[in-house]
JSON list of C-alpha atoms in Angstrom, two decimals:
[
{"chain": "A", "resi": 16, "resn": "MET", "atom": "CA", "xyz": [0.00, 0.00, 0.00]},
{"chain": "A", "resi": 17, "resn": "TRP", "atom": "CA", "xyz": [1.29, 3.44, -0.89]},
{"chain": "A", "resi": 18, "resn": "GLY", "atom": "CA", "xyz": [1.30, 6.15, 1.75]},
{"chain": "A", "resi": 19, "resn": "ILE", "atom": "CA", "xyz": [1.62, 9.86, 1.16]},
{"chain": "A", "resi": 20, "resn": "ASP", "atom": "CA", "xyz": [5.36, 9.72, 1.97]},
{"chain": "A", "resi": 21, "resn": "ARG", "atom": "CA", "xyz": [6.00, 7.37, -0.93]},
{"chain": "A", "resi": 22, "resn": "LEU", "atom": "CA", "xyz": [4.01, 9.62, -3.22]},
{"chain": "A", "resi": 23, "resn": "SER", "atom": "CA", "xyz": [6.14, 12.56, -2.20]},
{"chain": "A", "resi": 24, "resn": "ILE", "atom": "CA", "xyz": [9.31, 10.62, -2.88]},
{"chain": "A", "resi": 25, "resn": "LEU", "atom": "CA", "xyz": [7.99, 9.45, -6.24]},
{"chain": "A", "resi": 26, "resn": "ALA", "atom": "CA", "xyz": [7.32, 13.07, -7.19]},
{"chain": "A", "resi": 27, "resn": "PHE", "atom": "CA", "xyz": [11.03, 13.86, -7.12]},
{"chain": "A", "resi": 28, "resn": "ALA", "atom": "CA", "xyz": [11.61, 11.33, -9.88]},
{"chain": "A", "resi": 29, "resn": "LEU", "atom": "CA", "xyz": [9.10, 12.85, -12.26]},
{"chain": "A", "resi": 30, "resn": "THR", "atom": "CA", "xyz": [10.30, 14.76, -15.27]},
{"chain": "A", "resi": 31, "resn": "LYS", "atom": "CA", "xyz": [6.91, 15.62, -16.77]},
{"chain": "A", "resi": 32, "resn": "SER", "atom": "CA", "xyz": [4.01, 17.67, -15.50]},
{"chain": "A", "resi": 33, "resn": "GLY", "atom": "CA", "xyz": [0.84, 15.86, -14.64]},
{"chain": "A", "resi": 34, "resn": "PRO", "atom": "CA", "xyz": [-1.03, 14.05, -11.93]},
{"chain": "A", "resi": 35, "resn": "ILE", "atom": "CA", "xyz": [0.04, 10.88, -10.21]},
{"chain": "A", "resi": 36, "resn": "VAL", "atom": "CA", "xyz": [-2.77, 8.49, -9.42]},
{"chain": "A", "resi": 37, "resn": "VAL", "atom": "CA", "xyz": [-2.05, 5.61, -7.07]},
{"chain": "A", "resi": 38, "resn": "ARG", "atom": "CA", "xyz": [-4.80, 3.17, -6.17]},
{"chain": "A", "resi": 39, "resn": "SER", "atom": "CA", "xyz": [-4.83, 0.93, -3.17]},
{"chain": "A", "resi": 40, "resn": "SER", "atom": "CA", "xyz": [-7.64, -1.34, -2.05]},
{"chain": "A", "resi": 41, "resn": "THR", "atom": "CA", "xyz": [-9.15, 1.38, 0.13]},
{"chain": "A", "resi": 42, "resn": "ASN", "atom": "CA", "xyz": [-8.01, 4.77, -1.18]},
{"chain": "A", "resi": 43, "resn": "VAL", "atom": "CA", "xyz": [-7.20, 6.69, -4.32]},
{"chain": "A", "resi": 44, "resn": "HIS", "atom": "CA", "xyz": [-4.43, 9.27, -3.97]},
{"chain": "A", "resi": 45, "resn": "LYS", "atom": "CA", "xyz": [-4.07, 11.95, -6.62]},
{"chain": "A", "resi": 46, "resn": "ARG", "atom": "CA", "xyz": [-1.44, 14.65, -6.52]},
{"chain": "A", "resi": 47, "resn": "CYS", "atom": "CA", "xyz": [-0.26, 17.02, -9.20]},
{"chain": "A", "resi": 48, "resn": "PHE", "atom": "CA", "xyz": [3.41, 17.78, -9.60]},
{"chain": "A", "resi": 49, "resn": "THR", "atom": "CA", "xyz": [4.96, 20.06, -12.14]},
{"chain": "A", "resi": 50, "resn": "SER", "atom": "CA", "xyz": [8.45, 20.33, -13.45]},
{"chain": "A", "resi": 51, "resn": "SER", "atom": "CA", "xyz": [10.15, 23.64, -13.83]},
{"chain": "A", "resi": 52, "resn": "SER", "atom": "CA", "xyz": [11.98, 24.83, -16.90]},
{"chain": "A", "resi": 53, "resn": "SER", "atom": "CA", "xyz": [14.05, 27.26, -14.83]},
{"chain": "A", "resi": 54, "resn": "ALA", "atom": "CA", "xyz": [17.72, 26.67, -14.15]},
{"chain": "A", "resi": 55, "resn": "LEU", "atom": "CA", "xyz": [18.49, 24.05, -11.52]},
{"chain": "A", "resi": 56, "resn": "SER", "atom": "CA", "xyz": [19.68, 26.06, -8.56]},
{"chain": "A", "resi": 57, "resn": "ALA", "atom": "CA", "xyz": [21.02, 23.20, -6.43]},
{"chain": "A", "resi": 58, "resn": "MET", "atom": "CA", "xyz": [23.26, 21.62, -9.07]},
{"chain": "A", "resi": 59, "resn": "GLN", "atom": "CA", "xyz": [26.38, 19.83, -7.89]},
{"chain": "A", "resi": 60, "resn": "TYR", "atom": "CA", "xyz": [28.81, 17.60, -9.76]},
{"chain": "A", "resi": 61, "resn": "LEU", "atom": "CA", "xyz": [29.80, 14.03, -8.91]},
{"chain": "A", "resi": 62, "resn": "LEU", "atom": "CA", "xyz": [33.22, 12.76, -9.93]},
{"chain": "A", "resi": 63, "resn": "ARG", "atom": "CA", "xyz": [33.33, 8.95, -9.77]},
{"chain": "A", "resi": 64, "resn": "TYR", "atom": "CA", "xyz": [36.52, 6.93, -9.96]},
{"chain": "A", "resi": 65, "resn": "SER", "atom": "CA", "xyz": [37.20, 3.23, -10.46]},
{"chain": "A", "resi": 66, "resn": "TYR", "atom": "CA", "xyz": [40.54, 2.06, -9.06]},
{"chain": "A", "resi": 67, "resn": "VAL", "atom": "CA", "xyz": [43.00, -0.68, -10.02]},
{"chain": "A", "resi": 68, "resn": "PRO", "atom": "CA", "xyz": [42.41, -3.83, -7.92]},
{"chain": "A", "resi": 69, "resn": "ASP", "atom": "CA", "xyz": [45.73, -3.38, -6.07]},
{"chain": "A", "resi": 70, "resn": "VAL", "atom": "CA", "xyz": [45.15, 0.28, -5.23]},
{"chain": "A", "resi": 71, "resn": "LEU", "atom": "CA", "xyz": [46.41, -0.07, -1.66]},
{"chain": "A", "resi": 72, "resn": "GLU", "atom": "CA", "xyz": [49.81, -1.27, -2.89]},
{"chain": "A", "resi": 73, "resn": "LYS", "atom": "CA", "xyz": [50.14, 1.28, -5.71]},
{"chain": "A", "resi": 74, "resn": "ARG", "atom": "CA", "xyz": [48.75, 4.53, -4.28]},
{"chain": "A", "resi": 75, "resn": "GLY", "atom": "CA", "xyz": [51.49, 5.18, -1.70]},
{"chain": "A", "resi": 76, "resn": "PRO", "atom": "CA", "xyz": [53.80, 7.48, -3.70]},
{"chain": "A", "resi": 77, "resn": "PHE", "atom": "CA", "xyz": [50.86, 9.57, -4.94]},
{"chain": "A", "resi": 78, "resn": "ARG", "atom": "CA", "xyz": [48.53, 9.65, -1.92]},
{"chain": "A", "resi": 79, "resn": "GLU", "atom": "CA", "xyz": [49.87, 12.79, -0.24]},
{"chain": "A", "resi": 80, "resn": "ALA", "atom": "CA", "xyz": [49.53, 14.85, -3.46]},
{"chain": "A", "resi": 81, "resn": "HIS", "atom": "CA", "xyz": [46.09, 13.34, -4.17]},
{"chain": "A", "resi": 82, "resn": "LEU", "atom": "CA", "xyz": [44.80, 14.26, -0.70]},
{"chain": "A", "resi": 83, "resn": "GLY", "atom": "CA", "xyz": [46.54, 17.65, -0.82]},
{"chain": "A", "resi": 84, "resn": "LEU", "atom": "CA", "xyz": [44.73, 18.55, -4.03]},
{"chain": "A", "resi": 85, "resn": "ALA", "atom": "CA", "xyz": [41.40, 17.51, -2.55]},
{"chain": "A", "resi": 86, "resn": "LYS", "atom": "CA", "xyz": [42.04, 19.53, 0.62]},
{"chain": "A", "resi": 87, "resn": "GLN", "atom": "CA", "xyz": [43.05, 22.57, -1.45]},
{"chain": "A", "resi": 88, "resn": "LEU", "atom": "CA", "xyz": [39.74, 22.47, -3.34]},
{"chain": "A", "resi": 89, "resn": "VAL", "atom": "CA", "xyz": [37.85, 21.95, -0.06]},
{"chain": "A", "resi": 90, "resn": "GLU", "atom": "CA", "xyz": [39.52, 25.09, 1.33]},
{"chain": "A", "resi": 91, "resn": "GLU", "atom": "CA", "xyz": [38.57, 26.98, -1.85]},
{"chain": "A", "resi": 92, "resn": "GLY", "atom": "CA", "xyz": [34.97, 25.84, -1.35]},
{"chain": "A", "resi": 93, "resn": "THR", "atom": "CA", "xyz": [34.64, 23.97, -4.65]},
{"chain": "A", "resi": 94, "resn": "CYS", "atom": "CA", "xyz": [35.11, 20.40, -3.36]},
{"chain": "A", "resi": 95, "resn": "LEU", "atom": "CA", "xyz": [32.34, 19.66, -0.89]},
{"chain": "A", "resi": 96, "resn": "SER", "atom": "CA", "xyz": [33.38, 16.14, 0.09]},
{"chain": "A", "resi": 97, "resn": "GLY", "atom": "CA", "xyz": [35.11, 13.04, -1.19]},
{"chain": "A", "resi": 98, "resn": "GLY", "atom": "CA", "xyz": [36.49, 9.66, -0.32]},
{"chain": "A", "resi": 99, "resn": "PRO", "atom": "CA", "xyz": [36.88, 6.01, -1.26]},
{"chain": "A", "resi": 100, "resn": "THR", "atom": "CA", "xyz": [33.97, 3.72, -2.09]},
{"chain": "A", "resi": 101, "resn": "SER", "atom": "CA", "xyz": [33.65, -0.05, -1.72]},
{"chain": "A", "resi": 102, "resn": "GLU", "atom": "CA", "xyz": [31.21, -2.87, -1.35]},
{"chain": "A", "resi": 103, "resn": "PRO", "atom": "CA", "xyz": [29.85, -3.08, 2.22]},
{"chain": "A", "resi": 104, "resn": "GLY", "atom": "CA", "xyz": [32.38, -4.82, 4.44]},
{"chain": "A", "resi": 105, "resn": "ALA", "atom": "CA", "xyz": [35.19, -4.79, 1.87]},
{"chain": "A", "resi": 106, "resn": "SER", "atom": "CA", "xyz": [38.68, -3.77, 2.99]},
{"chain": "A", "resi": 107, "resn": "VAL", "atom": "CA", "xyz": [39.90, -2.54, -0.42]},
{"chain": "A", "resi": 108, "resn": "PRO", "atom": "CA", "xyz": [38.24, 0.45, -2.09]},
{"chain": "A", "resi": 109, "resn": "LYS", "atom": "CA", "xyz": [36.84, -0.06, -5.60]},
{"chain": "A", "resi": 110, "resn": "GLY", "atom": "CA", "xyz": [36.93, 3.63, -6.38]},
{"chain": "A", "resi": 111, "resn": "ALA", "atom": "CA", "xyz": [36.08, 7.04, -5.03]},
{"chain": "A", "resi": 112, "resn": "LEU", "atom": "CA", "xyz": [33.35, 9.66, -5.12]},
{"chain": "A", "resi": 113, "resn": "PHE", "atom": "CA", "xyz": [33.86, 13.41, -4.92]},
{"chain": "A", "resi": 114, "resn": "ILE", "atom": "CA", "xyz": [31.20, 16.12, -4.84]},
{"chain": "A", "resi": 115, "resn": "PHE", "atom": "CA", "xyz": [31.99, 19.50, -6.37]},
{"chain": "A", "resi": 116, "resn": "SER", "atom": "CA", "xyz": [30.09, 22.77, -6.47]},
{"chain": "A", "resi": 117, "resn": "THR", "atom": "CA", "xyz": [31.15, 23.49, -10.06]},
{"chain": "A", "resi": 118, "resn": "GLU", "atom": "CA", "xyz": [31.79, 21.40, -13.14]},
{"chain": "A", "resi": 119, "resn": "ALA", "atom": "CA", "xyz": [35.04, 23.28, -13.69]},
{"chain": "A", "resi": 120, "resn": "ALA", "atom": "CA", "xyz": [36.32, 22.17, -10.26]},
{"chain": "A", "resi": 121, "resn": "ALA", "atom": "CA", "xyz": [35.53, 18.52, -11.04]},
{"chain": "A", "resi": 122, "resn": "HIS", "atom": "CA", "xyz": [37.46, 18.80, -14.32]},
{"chain": "A", "resi": 123, "resn": "GLN", "atom": "CA", "xyz": [40.34, 20.58, -12.55]},
{"chain": "A", "resi": 124, "resn": "PHE", "atom": "CA", "xyz": [40.62, 17.81, -9.96]},
{"chain": "A", "resi": 125, "resn": "LEU", "atom": "CA", "xyz": [40.53, 15.17, -12.69]},
{"chain": "A", "resi": 126, "resn": "ALA", "atom": "CA", "xyz": [43.25, 16.95, -14.70]},
{"chain": "A", "resi": 127, "resn": "GLU", "atom": "CA", "xyz": [45.57, 17.50, -11.71]},
{"chain": "A", "resi": 128, "resn": "ASP", "atom": "CA", "xyz": [45.03, 14.32, -9.68]},
{"chain": "A", "resi": 129, "resn": "PRO", "atom": "CA", "xyz": [48.18, 12.14, -9.57]},
{"chain": "A", "resi": 130, "resn": "TYR", "atom": "CA", "xyz": [45.98, 9.05, -9.14]},
{"chain": "A", "resi": 131, "resn": "VAL", "atom": "CA", "xyz": [44.74, 9.68, -12.69]},
{"chain": "A", "resi": 132, "resn": "SER", "atom": "CA", "xyz": [48.11, 10.49, -14.29]},
{"chain": "A", "resi": 133, "resn": "ASN", "atom": "CA", "xyz": [49.80, 7.51, -12.61]},
{"chain": "A", "resi": 134, "resn": "GLY", "atom": "CA", "xyz": [47.27, 4.81, -13.49]},
{"chain": "A", "resi": 135, "resn": "ILE", "atom": "CA", "xyz": [45.54, 4.32, -10.13]},
{"chain": "A", "resi": 136, "resn": "VAL", "atom": "CA", "xyz": [42.24, 5.45, -11.69]},
{"chain": "A", "resi": 137, "resn": "THR", "atom": "CA", "xyz": [41.06, 3.11, -14.46]},
{"chain": "A", "resi": 138, "resn": "GLU", "atom": "CA", "xyz": [37.75, 4.84, -15.26]},
{"chain": "A", "resi": 139, "resn": "HIS", "atom": "CA", "xyz": [36.06, 8.08, -14.33]},
{"chain": "A", "resi": 140, "resn": "SER", "atom": "CA", "xyz": [32.83, 9.98, -14.93]},
{"chain": "A", "resi": 141, "resn": "ILE", "atom": "CA", "xyz": [31.47, 13.41, -14.11]},
{"chain": "A", "resi": 142, "resn": "GLU", "atom": "CA", "xyz": [27.73, 13.66, -13.58]},
{"chain": "A", "resi": 143, "resn": "GLU", "atom": "CA", "xyz": [25.39, 16.52, -12.80]},
{"chain": "A", "resi": 144, "resn": "TRP", "atom": "CA", "xyz": [23.46, 16.03, -9.59]},
{"chain": "A", "resi": 145, "resn": "ASN", "atom": "CA", "xyz": [20.39, 18.12, -8.88]},
{"chain": "A", "resi": 146, "resn": "VAL", "atom": "CA", "xyz": [20.11, 18.10, -5.10]},
{"chain": "A", "resi": 147, "resn": "VAL", "atom": "CA", "xyz": [16.42, 18.05, -4.30]},
{"chain": "A", "resi": 148, "resn": "VAL", "atom": "CA", "xyz": [16.50, 17.29, -0.57]},
{"chain": "A", "resi": 149, "resn": "GLN", "atom": "CA", "xyz": [19.23, 17.60, 2.02]},
{"chain": "A", "resi": 150, "resn": "LYS", "atom": "CA", "xyz": [19.67, 18.24, 5.70]},
{"chain": "A", "resi": 151, "resn": "GLU", "atom": "CA", "xyz": [19.93, 21.94, 6.46]}
]
């Protein structure tokens, strides 16, 4: 059964204007949601990395410069956060995720990161992320 909370969450995924109608055995819920054509004001940029399988053995000579670059962009206010990613419970990271306030900062990090130039990063992507909800 769908409650109003699930309808609200579903609304964030919509890209078209129009009503949502959800029927349960006892109720019909109808809510209208519209999309806006205005600029997305909460846009951030995700930089995703995939690492070589033996990242822990290979990153040593480059780690200080990698972290220093990230900290520099944090101080400048363009890198909001970042760190390694892995499967739950894994001891070796599969990659990393960084969140930037501008696309240019994501590209700058990618261009200057010694993990990229020294083969630690095997794949990367930069994605736009429209932040719809967050803790204030």
